[in-house]
Short mmCIF file of C-alpha atoms in Angstrom, two decimals:
data_model
loop_
_atom_site.label_atom_id
_atom_site.label_comp_id
_atom_site.label_asym_id
_atom_site.label_seq_id
_atom_site.Cartn_x
_atom_site.Cartn_y
_atom_site.Cartn_z
CA MET A 1 11.43 -20.15 99.80
CA SER A 2 8.50 -20.58 102.20
CA ASN A 3 4.81 -20.30 101.42
CA LEU A 4 3.52 -16.81 102.24
CA LEU A 5 0.11 -16.35 100.67
CA GLU A 6 -2.55 -18.89 99.78
CA VAL A 7 -5.58 -17.93 97.69
CA LYS A 8 -8.43 -20.43 97.48
CA ASN A 9 -11.35 -20.22 95.06
CA ILE A 10 -11.70 -16.42 95.03
CA THR A 11 -14.77 -15.44 93.00
CA LYS A 12 -16.17 -11.97 92.31
CA SER A 13 -19.21 -11.19 90.16
CA PHE A 14 -20.74 -7.99 88.84
CA ASN A 15 -24.26 -7.98 87.41
CA GLY A 16 -24.25 -11.76 87.42
CA ILE A 17 -21.00 -12.03 85.44
CA LYS A 18 -17.95 -13.62 87.08
CA ARG A 19 -15.02 -11.22 86.76
CA VAL A 20 -12.81 -13.39 88.96
CA ASP A 21 -13.76 -17.03 88.66
CA SER A 22 -12.65 -19.61 91.27
CA VAL A 23 -9.02 -18.43 91.31
CA SER A 24 -6.55 -20.37 93.46
CA PHE A 25 -2.78 -20.05 93.75
CA THR A 26 0.00 -19.81 96.32
CA LEU A 27 2.73 -17.21 96.60
CA ASN A 28 6.14 -17.98 98.02
CA ARG A 29 8.17 -15.56 100.09
CA GLY A 30 10.61 -13.74 97.81
CA ASP A 31 8.69 -14.45 94.59
CA PHE A 32 8.85 -11.96 91.72
CA LEU A 33 5.51 -12.84 90.14
CA ILE A 34 4.23 -11.36 86.88
CA ILE A 35 0.50 -11.55 86.21
CA ALA A 36 -0.44 -10.87 82.59
CA GLY A 37 -3.72 -10.77 80.74
CA ALA A 38 -5.74 -8.73 78.30
CA ASN A 39 -7.92 -5.87 79.54
CA GLY A 40 -10.85 -7.25 81.50
CA SER A 41 -9.14 -10.55 82.29
CA GLY A 42 -9.61 -9.99 86.05
CA LYS A 43 -6.01 -9.47 87.08
CA THR A 44 -6.43 -6.06 88.73
CA LEU A 45 -9.65 -7.06 90.49
CA LEU A 46 -7.94 -10.14 91.88
CA MET A 47 -5.07 -8.06 93.26
CA GLN A 48 -7.50 -5.65 94.91
CA HIS A 49 -8.77 -8.62 96.90
CA LEU A 50 -5.22 -9.46 97.99
CA ASN A 51 -4.77 -5.93 99.32
CA GLY A 52 -8.12 -5.92 101.11
CA LEU A 53 -9.70 -3.20 98.95
CA TYR A 54 -12.42 -5.69 98.03
CA PRO A 55 -13.71 -8.01 100.77
CA VAL A 56 -13.76 -11.67 99.86
CA LYS A 57 -17.35 -12.82 99.57
CA LYS A 58 -16.58 -16.22 98.11
CA GLY A 59 -13.29 -18.00 98.72
CA THR A 60 -10.53 -17.55 101.27
CA ILE A 61 -7.10 -15.92 101.59
CA PHE A 62 -4.51 -17.14 104.06
CA TYR A 63 -1.37 -15.16 104.92
CA SER A 64 1.30 -17.22 106.68
CA GLY A 65 -1.48 -19.60 107.66
CA ILE A 66 -3.72 -16.84 109.06
CA ASP A 67 -7.27 -16.51 107.72
CA CYS A 68 -7.06 -12.85 106.69
CA TYR A 69 -10.74 -12.06 107.02
CA LYS A 70 -10.88 -13.05 110.65
CA LYS A 71 -8.63 -10.06 111.38
CA ASP A 72 -9.78 -6.57 110.41
CA ASN A 73 -7.50 -4.74 107.93
CA PHE A 74 -4.86 -7.45 108.28
CA LEU A 75 -4.11 -7.63 104.55
CA LYS A 76 -3.66 -3.86 104.30
CA THR A 77 -0.78 -4.06 106.77
CA LYS A 78 0.95 -6.89 104.89
CA VAL A 79 0.23 -6.20 101.20
CA GLY A 80 0.94 -2.81 99.61
CA LEU A 81 -0.63 -1.77 96.30
CA ILE A 82 0.87 0.72 93.83
CA PHE A 83 -1.81 2.11 91.51
CA GLN A 84 -1.40 2.68 87.77
CA ASN A 85 -1.62 6.45 88.08
CA PRO A 86 0.61 7.91 90.82
CA ASP A 87 -1.44 11.14 90.85
CA SER A 88 -4.35 9.13 92.30
CA GLN A 89 -2.13 7.95 95.17
CA ILE A 90 -0.05 11.03 96.02
CA ILE A 91 -1.72 13.46 98.42
CA GLY A 92 1.09 15.15 100.39
CA LEU A 93 2.23 18.74 99.87
CA THR A 94 5.84 17.54 99.90
CA VAL A 95 7.44 14.21 99.08
CA TYR A 96 8.30 13.70 102.75
CA ASP A 97 4.73 14.44 103.88
CA ASP A 98 3.31 12.07 101.29
CA ILE A 99 5.51 9.17 102.35
CA ALA A 100 4.69 9.84 106.01
CA PHE A 101 0.92 9.76 105.43
CA GLY A 102 0.53 5.97 105.43
CA PRO A 103 2.59 5.31 108.58
CA LYS A 104 0.63 8.03 110.41
CA ASN A 105 -2.65 6.35 109.47
CA LEU A 106 -1.29 3.04 110.77
CA GLY A 107 -0.61 4.70 114.12
CA PHE A 108 3.19 4.63 114.05
CA CYS A 109 4.81 6.81 116.72
CA ARG A 110 6.67 9.97 115.65
CA GLU A 111 10.10 8.37 116.01
CA LYS A 112 9.13 5.36 113.93
CA ILE A 113 7.52 7.54 111.25
CA GLY A 114 10.77 9.46 110.88
CA LEU A 115 12.75 6.23 110.65
CA VAL A 116 10.56 4.48 108.07
CA VAL A 117 10.28 7.61 105.90
CA GLU A 118 14.05 8.13 105.87
CA THR A 119 14.59 4.46 105.06
CA ALA A 120 12.07 4.56 102.20
CA LEU A 121 13.60 7.74 100.76
CA LYS A 122 17.02 6.08 100.80
CA GLU A 123 15.84 2.76 99.35
CA MET A 124 14.12 4.53 96.42
CA GLU A 125 17.08 6.93 96.03
CA ILE A 126 14.88 10.03 96.28
CA SER A 127 16.26 11.67 99.45
CA HIS A 128 17.12 14.74 97.38
CA LEU A 129 13.42 15.15 96.54
CA ARG A 130 12.19 15.19 100.14
CA GLU A 131 11.04 18.85 100.14
CA ARG A 132 9.79 18.93 96.55
CA ALA A 133 6.11 19.32 95.75
CA PRO A 134 5.04 16.01 94.13
CA PHE A 135 3.23 17.73 91.23
CA THR A 136 6.58 19.14 90.03
CA LEU A 137 8.13 15.68 89.61
CA SER A 138 8.52 13.57 86.48
CA GLY A 139 6.39 10.47 85.94
CA GLY A 140 9.20 8.16 86.99
CA GLU A 141 9.94 10.22 90.10
CA LYS A 142 6.26 10.21 91.09
CA LYS A 143 6.17 6.44 90.74
CA ARG A 144 9.18 6.12 93.04
CA VAL A 145 7.46 8.38 95.58
CA THR A 146 4.40 6.09 95.60
CA ILE A 147 6.65 3.07 96.05
CA ALA A 148 8.40 4.78 98.95
CA GLY A 149 5.02 5.61 100.49
CA VAL A 150 4.08 1.94 100.47
CA LEU A 151 7.50 0.80 101.73
CA ALA A 152 7.15 3.14 104.71
CA MET A 153 4.12 1.13 105.84
CA GLU A 154 6.39 -1.93 106.11
CA PRO A 155 4.48 -4.44 103.96
CA GLU A 156 5.97 -7.80 103.02
CA VAL A 157 4.26 -8.04 99.62
CA ILE A 158 4.11 -5.18 97.10
CA ILE A 159 1.74 -5.24 94.12
CA PHE A 160 2.27 -2.99 91.08
CA ASP A 161 -0.70 -2.43 88.80
CA GLU A 162 0.64 -1.65 85.29
CA PRO A 163 3.78 0.12 86.57
CA PHE A 164 4.87 1.40 83.14
CA ILE A 165 1.65 3.11 82.05
CA GLY A 166 2.26 6.70 80.92
CA LEU A 167 6.04 6.58 81.37
CA ASP A 168 8.62 7.62 78.79
CA PHE A 169 11.82 5.64 78.19
CA PRO A 170 13.77 7.21 81.12
CA GLY A 171 10.74 6.68 83.37
CA VAL A 172 10.48 3.00 82.46
CA LYS A 173 14.19 2.52 83.18
CA SER A 174 13.87 4.32 86.52
CA VAL A 175 10.89 2.25 87.66
CA THR A 176 12.47 -1.00 86.45
CA LYS A 177 15.56 -0.27 88.53
CA SER A 178 13.28 0.33 91.53
CA LEU A 179 11.56 -3.03 90.99
CA ILE A 180 14.91 -4.80 90.80
CA ARG A 181 15.97 -3.00 93.97
CA LEU A 182 12.90 -4.28 95.82
CA LYS A 183 13.68 -7.80 94.64
CA GLU A 184 17.25 -7.45 95.96
CA LEU A 185 15.94 -6.16 99.30
CA GLY A 186 13.91 -9.34 99.71
CA TYR A 187 10.38 -8.08 99.15
CA THR A 188 7.80 -10.35 97.57
CA VAL A 189 6.74 -8.53 94.39
CA ILE A 190 3.72 -8.93 92.10
CA ILE A 191 3.66 -7.10 88.76
CA ILE A 192 0.38 -6.76 86.85
CA THR A 193 1.23 -5.92 83.25
CA HIS A 194 0.78 -6.72 79.60
CA ASP A 195 4.19 -5.17 78.75
CA LEU A 196 6.16 -8.38 79.13
CA GLU A 197 9.09 -7.15 77.06
CA LYS A 198 9.93 -4.62 79.78
CA ILE A 199 10.05 -6.94 82.77
CA ALA A 200 9.83 -10.66 81.90
CA SER A 201 13.55 -11.29 82.37
CA TYR A 202 13.29 -10.58 86.11
CA GLY A 203 10.30 -12.75 86.98
CA ASN A 204 10.67 -16.22 88.43
CA ARG A 205 7.00 -16.94 87.70
CA LEU A 206 4.33 -15.90 85.21
CA ILE A 207 0.58 -16.28 85.67
CA ILE A 208 -1.71 -15.61 82.70
CA MET A 209 -5.37 -14.75 83.29
CA ASP A 210 -8.21 -14.91 80.80
CA SER A 211 -11.94 -14.33 81.44
CA GLY A 212 -11.39 -14.22 85.20
CA LYS A 213 -9.48 -17.51 85.38
CA ILE A 214 -5.83 -18.51 85.70
CA VAL A 215 -5.12 -20.29 82.42
CA GLU A 216 -1.31 -20.62 82.62
CA ASP A 217 1.13 -20.70 85.54
CA GLY A 218 4.85 -21.36 85.24
CA GLU A 219 8.25 -19.88 84.49
CA PRO A 220 8.26 -17.01 81.95
CA LYS A 221 10.66 -18.84 79.65
CA ASP A 222 8.22 -21.74 79.38
CA LEU A 223 5.10 -19.64 78.72
CA ILE A 224 6.30 -16.78 76.54
CA GLU A 225 5.48 -18.57 73.29
CA CYS A 226 1.81 -19.00 74.21
CA VAL A 227 0.94 -15.47 75.35
CA GLU A 228 -0.59 -14.36 72.04
CA ARG A 229 -3.18 -17.11 72.48
CA TYR A 230 -4.57 -14.91 75.27
CA ASN A 231 -4.36 -11.58 73.42
CA ILE A 232 -1.07 -10.55 75.01
CA ARG A 233 1.58 -9.24 72.63
CA ARG A 234 4.66 -11.44 72.51
CA PRO A 235 7.88 -9.53 73.23
CA ILE A 236 10.03 -8.81 70.18
CA GLN A 237 13.11 -10.23 71.91
CA ASP A 238 13.93 -13.86 71.28
CA ARG A 239 15.58 -14.70 74.60
CA ILE A 240 13.84 -14.28 77.95
CA GLU A 241 16.92 -12.65 79.47
CA ASP A 242 16.69 -9.85 76.89
CA MET A 243 13.11 -8.95 77.83
CA THR A 244 14.00 -5.73 79.63
CA TRP A 245 14.48 -2.09 78.67
CA LEU A 246 17.71 -1.81 80.67
CA ASN A 247 19.90 -3.44 78.03
#
């Protein structure tokens, strides 16, 4: 795997308190990275910097060696972000229209919009939902629509912020299968979650954040025994390969 993203000393403060504190790490192409931490640990805020939602005021981010903040909106074209609540991300009257919204904003031509939307529908296995109104869908289906909407913008990195929030058992299984599918398709995936028992078996790397800092970084199998030290519930399964809801 080749180095794709390099984060150096990212710091973000609110009211004089550092919410992200001198964070540095690299991301390899093809990584399936899990970032865990208690509420307020800084993990979501850090990821919003990687997507360009928050401008970097202190620190730097390089993407394939390019200083991202010397090119306007560069990160937004390379890093897609899936929010916790799909209702805050879905705006189209139909599933097709919603998925097409992002490519239109990026200035894709009509032919390319049709191609990327059809490809995203197929990859998320929701072609049969194309004419449905998004508000009529289940939680798991809505999540897959938001994933398809990001895929249609052709990012190389996809970030999921708490992908299992609000989902029932079938919804968790559906979204997990979608995450595995993205991994198989070669996307670089970042999962922000505290539900390690649902996804840890698929990650090749686990970063733990606490008080705005990275406090652990390694393979999930090597770190799982220390997660409770950082107020993260340890999965009930004993073996890392069993930490999934697909078994």
